[in-house]
């Protein structure tokens, strides 16, 4: 039967309206309230590279990232929703929440890195939830960079050193949200001690023929200072390589000190931030840098406040023309300590390491030639220039040259950062710098280079600790994070802790690392190890992983197989 004409028209209109509504709703559309809330907190929507900074503001304000806010942010930044979502879900410190979720009033993080585990982190994690009540979320966290204070909990971004259940409960009750800053050498004190005279004495950054800049470069090369983030590339040579690239050039400073056991950068930053900033300015002047991006790990909350103060003081009274400087906030991802992953993160993306070539010295941050430096490398520039490169080379032990800052933790009486000659042995480090082993403990094993640097037995307590001295033993020094184990510990537990960390931190980009670390954890939990299968995994990870995380992950496993086979037989 034919429909009346008016009814047919009405149906067509309805269909059109429905289709219009559906097409309008294609994808996820922001609601007015969410747009308003995002716009109240965030600006600079046209800066794609600030995506992570914007996510931090939302995450801090709402104790998580509501999906509706991500939709609104994607809308205003003119980014695909998937791009915002994939960044938000990559970093451990962001929590993406369904729109109807009610986040916990407070999250307490307990570090479960090796030193904290040895110090009782597991017991702390077991006791805290019932003690703190249901509205406080207690989670484990990868190394927070305070291994000398183990075990450590973090409440309101403030660390609770040598944490006990009562201390954590007191910190929760105190509601102290602002970070507690340490006493540090401020700008006035630094300048009064001759600080920034070197930076002031150097002329135009871009003048490659500048004699003073050339002299600085030669002194840096003569000092033999190597990159102290772990890779050990000669600093002076790096300056020369980047300087030879076409302008504009940029600098990226790595303070993402995430290697478990490492806390030297934080220690120095908390004491003397301007010494680092001056080294940074000198490098910028000599190499001809237009812009500097400082990438600070999110776990160093107090350091960010401190560094912001130091930068403000510097910018208020600059000793020379300053390049553009931005302080960027990491978001909880160990892999961002890898230079190309850090660059991705500064660009506001997932911190996935890049394939090389091209090397970042040629094509780096924002596609520009990039001078990448660890914090500590820059920290020593002023001393080397003012005391002379021979001052630095006058130190050394067992045929090695220079100074190293060892982060020592574990079963020693006085853990902490120990500035000692390169090439010192672990025995001398323990005896002469750490007050010896803890009472009732004897040296059983040690990690010479954090979680990824391998594990050595006590009988190798006479090996010089430096770049290039540990490879023959299946280890490397990396960032010089020494974790000391005693007869009350096992190397297999240390290796398992390290592999669990790698599995947690793998960026997932390549299968050997993503699957290999997770599979290795399973195998390493068996009372008796399947060494053939583990070695198969080891080899694939070493041969086929893109970056150092996957390539070094087998080191602790192989060391247990080589030096401690009785523990896993
Ligand atoms: Fe990512 Fe691991 Fe591959 Fe590195 S080795 S790129 S961390 S998956």
XYZ file of C-alpha atoms and ligand atoms in Angstrom:
577
model
C 0.000 0.000 0.000
C 1.268 3.459 -0.881
C 2.170 5.766 2.039
C 0.677 9.262 2.136
C 3.079 11.787 0.586
C 3.524 13.792 3.853
C 4.495 10.674 5.791
C 7.040 9.698 3.104
C 8.634 13.156 3.261
C 8.788 13.046 7.041
C 10.526 9.654 6.935
C 13.108 10.930 4.473
C 13.739 13.959 6.690
C 14.141 11.714 9.709
C 16.587 9.553 7.833
C 18.525 12.606 6.724
C 18.676 13.902 10.284
C 19.745 10.536 11.582
C 22.449 10.280 8.940
C 23.599 13.802 9.724
C 23.780 12.950 13.422
C 25.690 9.726 12.752
C 28.175 11.409 10.464
C 28.605 14.172 13.057
C 29.316 11.559 15.720
C 31.821 9.721 13.605
C 34.889 9.265 15.770
C 34.540 10.732 19.247
C 33.266 14.250 19.589
C 34.222 16.493 22.498
C 31.480 17.639 24.826
C 31.247 21.275 25.815
C 32.124 20.723 29.467
C 35.270 18.749 28.652
C 36.408 21.354 26.162
C 35.890 24.025 28.781
C 37.816 22.064 31.418
C 40.724 21.384 29.077
C 40.871 24.997 27.867
C 40.917 26.204 31.469
C 44.163 24.328 32.035
C 45.924 24.106 28.707
C 47.051 26.594 26.101
C 49.464 26.429 23.158
C 47.307 23.846 21.404
C 49.346 24.361 18.251
C 52.504 22.971 19.878
C 52.390 19.269 18.998
C 55.579 18.742 20.985
C 53.827 19.894 24.190
C 51.340 17.034 24.175
C 53.015 15.298 27.143
C 53.168 18.571 29.092
C 49.439 19.060 28.461
C 48.707 15.513 29.577
C 50.645 16.157 32.794
C 48.499 19.161 33.650
C 45.305 17.165 33.174
C 46.700 14.118 34.963
C 47.777 16.200 37.972
C 44.488 18.095 38.190
C 42.093 15.167 37.787
C 44.317 12.397 39.244
C 44.139 10.657 35.923
C 43.295 11.208 32.266
C 39.595 10.950 31.588
C 38.796 9.758 28.080
C 36.509 12.754 27.527
C 39.451 15.070 28.254
C 41.642 13.184 25.786
C 38.931 13.631 23.151
C 38.735 17.350 23.880
C 42.526 17.710 23.840
C 42.794 15.849 20.543
C 40.117 18.130 19.127
C 41.839 21.359 20.162
C 45.306 20.142 19.192
C 43.902 18.973 15.847
C 45.399 15.535 16.404
C 43.834 12.139 15.731
C 42.387 10.691 18.912
C 44.545 7.599 18.399
C 47.701 9.696 18.515
C 46.784 11.271 21.843
C 45.655 7.946 23.253
C 48.807 6.095 22.220
C 50.990 8.686 23.950
C 48.802 8.776 27.076
C 48.944 4.995 27.446
C 52.696 4.721 26.859
C 53.904 6.446 30.035
C 53.525 4.867 33.465
C 52.645 8.087 35.254
C 49.556 8.674 33.166
C 46.440 6.749 34.026
C 43.715 6.751 31.401
C 40.332 6.560 33.109
C 36.859 5.723 31.812
C 34.591 8.744 32.081
C 32.687 7.347 35.056
C 35.778 6.303 37.032
C 36.512 7.695 40.471
C 40.273 7.762 40.992
C 41.821 7.035 44.375
C 42.268 10.081 46.584
C 45.995 9.425 46.691
C 48.478 7.058 45.093
C 51.471 5.883 47.114
C 54.312 4.428 45.077
C 56.753 1.994 46.613
C 59.993 1.504 44.718
C 60.624 -2.139 43.954
C 64.060 -1.665 42.358
C 66.778 -4.048 43.487
C 68.178 -1.946 46.334
C 64.698 -1.213 47.680
C 63.707 -4.864 47.344
C 66.794 -5.785 49.369
C 65.756 -3.119 51.873
C 62.268 -4.546 52.432
C 60.047 -3.083 49.694
C 58.012 -6.276 49.351
C 57.098 -6.279 53.037
C 56.172 -2.601 52.774
C 53.964 -3.262 49.771
C 52.223 -6.060 51.659
C 51.506 -3.967 54.762
C 50.565 -0.568 53.389
C 47.166 -1.205 51.736
C 45.421 -2.293 54.941
C 47.216 0.365 56.987
C 46.369 3.264 54.674
C 42.782 2.321 53.901
C 40.743 1.903 50.760
C 40.948 5.443 49.439
C 44.730 5.270 49.073
C 46.075 3.279 46.182
C 49.398 1.556 46.814
C 51.401 0.545 43.762
C 54.909 -0.667 43.108
C 57.120 1.575 41.021
C 60.338 1.041 39.095
C 63.502 2.544 40.575
C 62.860 6.114 41.773
C 66.564 7.037 41.911
C 67.074 7.077 45.692
C 68.740 3.708 46.169
C 70.967 4.975 48.992
C 67.788 5.644 51.013
C 66.215 2.220 50.434
C 63.461 1.345 50.826
C 61.737 4.384 49.389
C 58.069 5.285 49.021
C 56.710 8.334 47.228
C 53.752 10.252 48.669
C 52.449 13.388 46.931
C 55.605 13.393 44.795
C 57.701 13.572 47.957
C 60.069 10.727 48.746
C 59.886 8.948 52.092
C 63.455 7.712 52.640
C 64.142 4.537 54.633
C 60.403 4.023 54.534
C 58.534 2.092 57.190
C 54.759 1.619 57.307
C 54.507 4.235 60.071
C 56.621 6.773 58.170
C 54.492 6.347 55.044
C 51.277 6.646 57.051
C 52.601 9.858 58.621
C 53.456 11.281 55.185
C 49.953 10.437 53.940
C 48.385 12.177 56.954
C 50.613 15.221 56.589
C 49.058 16.014 53.190
C 52.289 17.803 52.195
C 51.760 18.271 48.480
C 54.532 20.775 47.803
C 57.951 19.234 47.254
C 60.465 19.750 50.017
C 63.544 21.309 48.423
C 67.046 20.564 49.668
C 69.505 23.329 50.493
C 71.467 24.043 47.349
C 74.085 26.457 46.028
C 71.919 29.248 44.658
C 72.828 31.732 41.938
C 74.265 34.342 44.322
C 76.491 31.821 46.091
C 77.543 30.249 42.811
C 78.506 33.586 41.256
C 80.308 34.667 44.441
C 82.485 31.583 44.051
C 83.493 32.553 40.503
C 80.593 30.813 38.842
C 79.504 31.821 35.318
C 82.818 33.633 34.702
C 83.705 30.993 32.117
C 80.357 31.268 30.337
C 80.645 35.063 30.361
C 84.134 34.929 28.886
C 83.042 33.071 25.781
C 81.812 35.184 22.925
C 79.200 34.548 20.256
C 77.988 30.974 20.102
C 77.861 30.783 16.362
C 81.401 32.094 15.778
C 83.194 28.890 14.846
C 86.479 30.687 14.391
C 86.400 31.934 17.940
C 89.745 31.201 19.593
C 88.334 30.877 23.089
C 85.731 28.409 21.927
C 88.438 26.420 20.146
C 90.537 26.363 23.311
C 87.585 25.024 25.304
C 87.014 22.316 22.719
C 90.660 21.274 22.789
C 90.680 21.190 26.587
C 87.586 19.022 26.621
C 89.222 16.610 24.213
C 92.447 16.575 26.236
C 90.561 15.788 29.443
C 89.239 12.574 27.955
C 85.861 13.243 29.607
C 83.388 10.661 28.362
C 79.601 10.675 28.335
C 78.608 9.747 31.884
C 75.075 8.624 31.142
C 76.390 5.178 30.314
C 77.474 5.158 26.695
C 80.878 6.733 27.358
C 81.277 8.539 24.038
C 84.089 11.143 24.305
C 82.424 14.473 25.079
C 84.891 16.688 23.204
C 84.618 14.604 20.052
C 80.831 14.806 20.246
C 81.009 18.612 20.479
C 83.248 18.711 17.419
C 80.969 16.423 15.389
C 77.831 18.444 16.101
C 79.653 21.740 15.601
C 80.535 20.650 12.066
C 76.863 20.144 11.167
C 74.888 22.873 9.489
C 72.978 25.287 11.744
C 70.481 25.446 13.349
C 71.670 23.003 16.000
C 69.925 22.090 19.235
C 70.900 20.458 22.508
C 68.998 17.823 24.462
C 70.047 17.261 28.070
C 69.286 13.895 29.549
C 68.324 13.873 33.229
C 66.194 10.782 32.852
C 68.466 8.834 35.175
C 66.412 5.635 35.206
C 68.986 2.853 35.385
C 68.163 1.033 38.633
C 70.902 1.771 41.141
C 71.771 5.188 39.683
C 71.215 8.418 41.596
C 74.323 10.537 40.944
C 72.661 13.100 38.666
C 69.936 13.765 41.222
C 72.503 14.072 44.007
C 74.568 16.653 42.134
C 71.512 18.495 40.867
C 70.181 18.834 44.401
C 73.490 20.311 45.533
C 74.763 22.552 42.754
C 72.413 23.081 39.790
C 74.263 26.135 38.431
C 77.475 24.152 37.912
C 75.499 21.991 35.501
C 73.788 24.990 33.895
C 77.118 26.698 33.292
C 78.523 23.550 31.645
C 75.416 23.478 29.496
C 75.880 27.112 28.448
C 79.556 26.578 27.667
C 78.742 23.569 25.475
C 76.041 25.607 23.745
C 78.440 28.457 23.046
C 81.243 26.262 21.754
C 79.009 24.137 19.535
C 76.708 26.946 18.427
C 73.373 25.847 19.851
C 70.131 27.772 19.278
C 67.838 25.951 21.671
C 68.235 23.644 24.664
C 65.703 21.096 25.899
C 66.305 19.659 29.369
C 64.507 16.362 29.906
C 64.026 15.623 33.606
C 62.519 12.375 34.822
C 59.149 12.767 36.496
C 60.324 10.914 39.584
C 62.567 13.903 40.409
C 59.697 16.160 41.358
C 61.629 18.293 43.845
C 64.465 18.661 41.354
C 62.076 20.135 38.816
C 61.030 22.842 41.239
C 64.678 23.474 42.103
C 65.731 23.582 38.468
C 62.876 25.947 37.622
C 64.132 28.293 40.345
C 67.711 28.029 39.095
C 66.670 28.677 35.492
C 64.576 31.666 36.530
C 67.562 33.109 38.401
C 69.786 32.517 35.377
C 67.339 34.121 32.984
C 66.885 37.111 35.289
C 70.614 37.762 35.367
C 72.250 35.995 32.417
C 76.052 35.939 32.222
C 75.876 35.823 28.417
C 73.274 35.685 25.666
C 71.137 32.667 26.456
C 69.784 30.248 23.886
C 66.116 29.313 24.089
C 65.791 26.898 27.053
C 62.865 24.591 27.844
C 62.547 22.226 30.783
C 60.588 19.113 29.850
C 58.986 16.611 32.196
C 59.320 12.882 31.618
C 56.329 10.733 32.457
C 57.728 7.471 33.771
C 59.498 5.480 31.067
C 62.989 4.041 31.551
C 63.526 3.706 27.823
C 63.473 7.506 27.489
C 66.987 7.460 28.924
C 68.003 6.201 25.481
C 68.906 9.314 23.516
C 66.636 8.850 20.508
C 63.696 7.751 22.685
C 64.196 10.886 24.766
C 64.082 12.960 21.597
C 60.829 11.303 20.562
C 59.445 12.096 24.001
C 60.543 15.754 23.813
C 58.687 15.890 20.507
C 55.575 14.788 22.414
C 55.472 11.216 21.176
C 55.803 7.707 22.579
C 59.359 7.176 23.743
C 60.323 4.610 21.153
C 64.012 4.481 20.157
C 64.797 5.368 16.563
C 66.648 3.213 14.089
C 70.086 4.574 13.170
C 71.480 5.920 10.897
C 70.844 8.778 10.710
C 72.553 9.571 14.005
C 71.068 12.290 16.131
C 74.208 14.398 15.759
C 73.036 14.813 12.153
C 69.260 14.408 12.302
C 67.981 14.622 15.841
C 65.456 16.672 17.763
C 62.939 18.277 15.393
C 65.115 16.965 12.546
C 68.065 19.181 13.533
C 71.666 18.277 14.404
C 71.521 17.560 18.109
C 74.097 17.617 20.886
C 72.791 15.147 23.450
C 74.402 15.090 26.875
C 73.889 13.464 30.204
C 73.626 15.847 33.180
C 76.885 14.788 34.833
C 78.971 15.193 31.680
C 78.056 18.880 31.632
C 78.486 19.161 35.395
C 82.270 18.660 35.076
C 82.893 21.210 32.301
C 83.599 24.163 34.609
C 86.055 22.219 36.773
C 87.894 20.869 33.756
C 88.215 24.314 32.231
C 89.227 26.140 35.394
C 91.543 23.487 36.844
C 92.802 22.317 33.480
C 92.319 19.000 31.675
C 95.375 17.642 33.497
C 93.458 17.997 36.766
C 90.906 15.496 35.475
C 93.515 13.170 33.999
C 95.605 13.242 37.198
C 93.110 10.881 38.798
C 92.874 7.199 38.082
C 93.690 3.767 39.460
C 94.886 0.497 38.016
C 95.965 2.114 34.768
C 92.705 3.981 34.169
C 92.341 7.755 33.891
C 89.833 10.271 35.255
C 87.139 10.477 37.905
C 83.884 8.561 38.179
C 80.823 9.190 40.314
C 79.769 5.807 41.631
C 76.227 5.442 42.942
C 76.729 2.792 45.619
C 73.837 1.030 47.331
C 73.070 -2.322 48.893
C 74.815 -3.955 51.834
C 77.378 -1.275 52.674
C 77.573 0.929 55.733
C 77.602 4.258 53.927
C 75.806 4.103 50.591
C 75.748 7.213 48.416
C 77.520 8.923 45.534
C 81.264 8.345 45.776
C 83.570 10.417 43.595
C 86.501 8.065 43.088
C 89.293 7.415 40.596
C 88.295 5.598 37.433
C 89.545 2.037 37.661
C 88.984 1.632 41.386
C 87.996 -1.881 42.419
C 84.740 -2.657 44.155
C 86.679 -3.787 47.224
C 88.450 -0.433 47.515
C 85.166 1.354 46.877
C 83.502 -0.550 49.715
C 86.436 -0.312 52.138
C 87.701 3.200 51.472
C 84.545 5.069 50.455
C 81.600 3.223 52.009
C 82.825 2.377 55.506
C 82.897 -1.342 54.697
C 80.124 -3.899 54.499
C 77.170 -3.758 56.872
C 77.743 -5.669 60.103
C 76.943 -9.332 59.601
C 77.335 -9.118 55.834
C 80.215 -10.243 53.623
C 80.596 -9.477 49.950
C 78.940 -12.139 47.793
C 78.351 -10.400 44.471
C 77.931 -6.968 42.932
C 76.309 -5.243 40.014
C 78.918 -2.899 38.514
C 76.578 -1.016 36.182
C 72.998 -1.127 37.443
C 70.361 -3.570 36.268
C 71.744 -3.906 32.759
C 75.477 -4.060 33.563
C 75.595 -7.696 34.717
C 76.488 -9.340 38.055
C 79.976 -10.309 39.217
C 80.992 -12.661 42.039
C 83.017 -11.578 45.080
C 86.108 -13.324 43.770
C 86.229 -10.694 40.984
C 86.469 -7.904 43.548
C 89.767 -6.757 42.019
C 88.527 -5.828 38.537
C 89.098 -2.129 37.691
C 85.737 -0.407 37.339
C 85.690 1.731 34.232
C 84.543 1.901 30.641
C 86.070 -0.952 28.597
C 87.353 -3.010 31.583
C 84.358 -5.215 32.247
C 83.425 -6.540 28.813
C 85.684 -9.589 29.145
C 83.650 -10.518 32.226
C 80.317 -10.128 30.439
C 79.531 -6.794 32.136
C 79.780 -3.031 31.614
C 79.978 -0.055 33.925
C 77.250 2.037 32.269
C 76.311 4.840 34.645
C 78.537 3.395 37.418
C 75.685 2.173 39.599
C 77.219 -0.354 41.991
C 74.788 -2.520 43.954
C 76.502 -4.648 46.600
C 75.058 -8.048 47.532
C 75.983 -10.132 50.573
C 75.639 -13.750 51.599
C 72.033 -12.938 52.545
C 71.183 -12.267 48.881
C 71.218 -14.346 45.724
C 72.345 -13.407 42.265
C 69.306 -15.140 40.765
C 66.938 -12.888 42.736
C 68.885 -9.858 41.557
C 68.752 -11.086 37.953
C 65.017 -11.766 38.199
C 64.403 -8.313 39.633
C 66.333 -6.828 36.705
C 64.472 -8.878 34.089
C 61.082 -8.003 35.597
C 62.120 -4.388 35.303
C 63.121 -4.796 31.644
C 59.871 -6.596 30.834
C 57.950 -3.754 32.461
C 59.950 -1.086 30.661
C 60.266 -2.589 27.176
C 58.711 -0.099 24.771
C 57.319 -3.030 22.813
C 58.550 -1.819 19.467
C 60.522 -4.971 18.642
C 59.450 -8.520 19.314
C 62.716 -9.994 20.658
C 62.699 -7.510 23.525
C 58.943 -7.298 24.127
C 58.358 -11.043 24.122
C 61.849 -12.122 25.126
C 61.950 -10.216 28.419
C 58.486 -11.446 29.438
C 59.331 -15.033 28.526
C 62.648 -14.817 30.364
C 60.848 -13.700 33.535
C 58.697 -16.835 33.385
C 61.702 -19.089 32.860
C 63.717 -17.419 35.621
C 60.967 -18.033 38.169
C 61.429 -21.808 37.889
C 63.501 -23.316 40.732
C 65.784 -24.872 38.137
C 66.548 -22.812 35.048
C 66.096 -24.131 31.539
C 69.467 -22.736 30.501
C 69.243 -23.863 26.867
C 65.966 -22.024 26.275
C 67.150 -18.989 28.210
C 70.331 -18.814 26.152
C 68.280 -19.099 22.975
C 66.279 -16.073 24.136
C 69.441 -14.252 25.198
C 70.957 -14.581 21.761
C 67.858 -13.416 19.914
C 67.533 -10.388 22.187
C 71.193 -9.442 21.766
C 71.163 -9.932 17.998
C 67.799 -8.501 17.032
C 66.736 -5.818 19.520
C 66.724 -2.239 18.281
C 68.135 -0.542 21.355
C 70.329 -1.167 24.370
C 67.438 -2.209 26.619
C 66.805 -5.431 24.732
C 70.462 -5.913 23.870
C 71.626 -5.654 27.501
C 68.706 -7.413 29.181
C 70.433 -10.827 28.964
C 73.543 -9.636 30.857
C 72.322 -10.514 34.371
C 70.989 -13.881 33.122
C 74.274 -14.823 31.507
C 76.213 -13.743 34.590
C 74.127 -16.027 36.799
C 74.690 -18.862 34.332
C 78.444 -18.177 34.291
C 79.280 -17.239 37.870
C 76.441 -18.604 40.004
C 75.308 -21.841 38.281
C 74.753 -23.538 41.662
C 71.896 -21.128 42.369
C 69.825 -22.255 39.398
C 70.779 -25.945 39.024
Fe 61.819 -0.995 22.553
Fe 63.065 -3.103 23.659
Fe 63.148 -2.746 21.053
Fe 64.463 -1.048 22.681
S 64.912 -3.210 22.383
S 63.242 -0.515 20.876
S 63.033 -1.012 24.429
S 61.283 -3.144 22.283
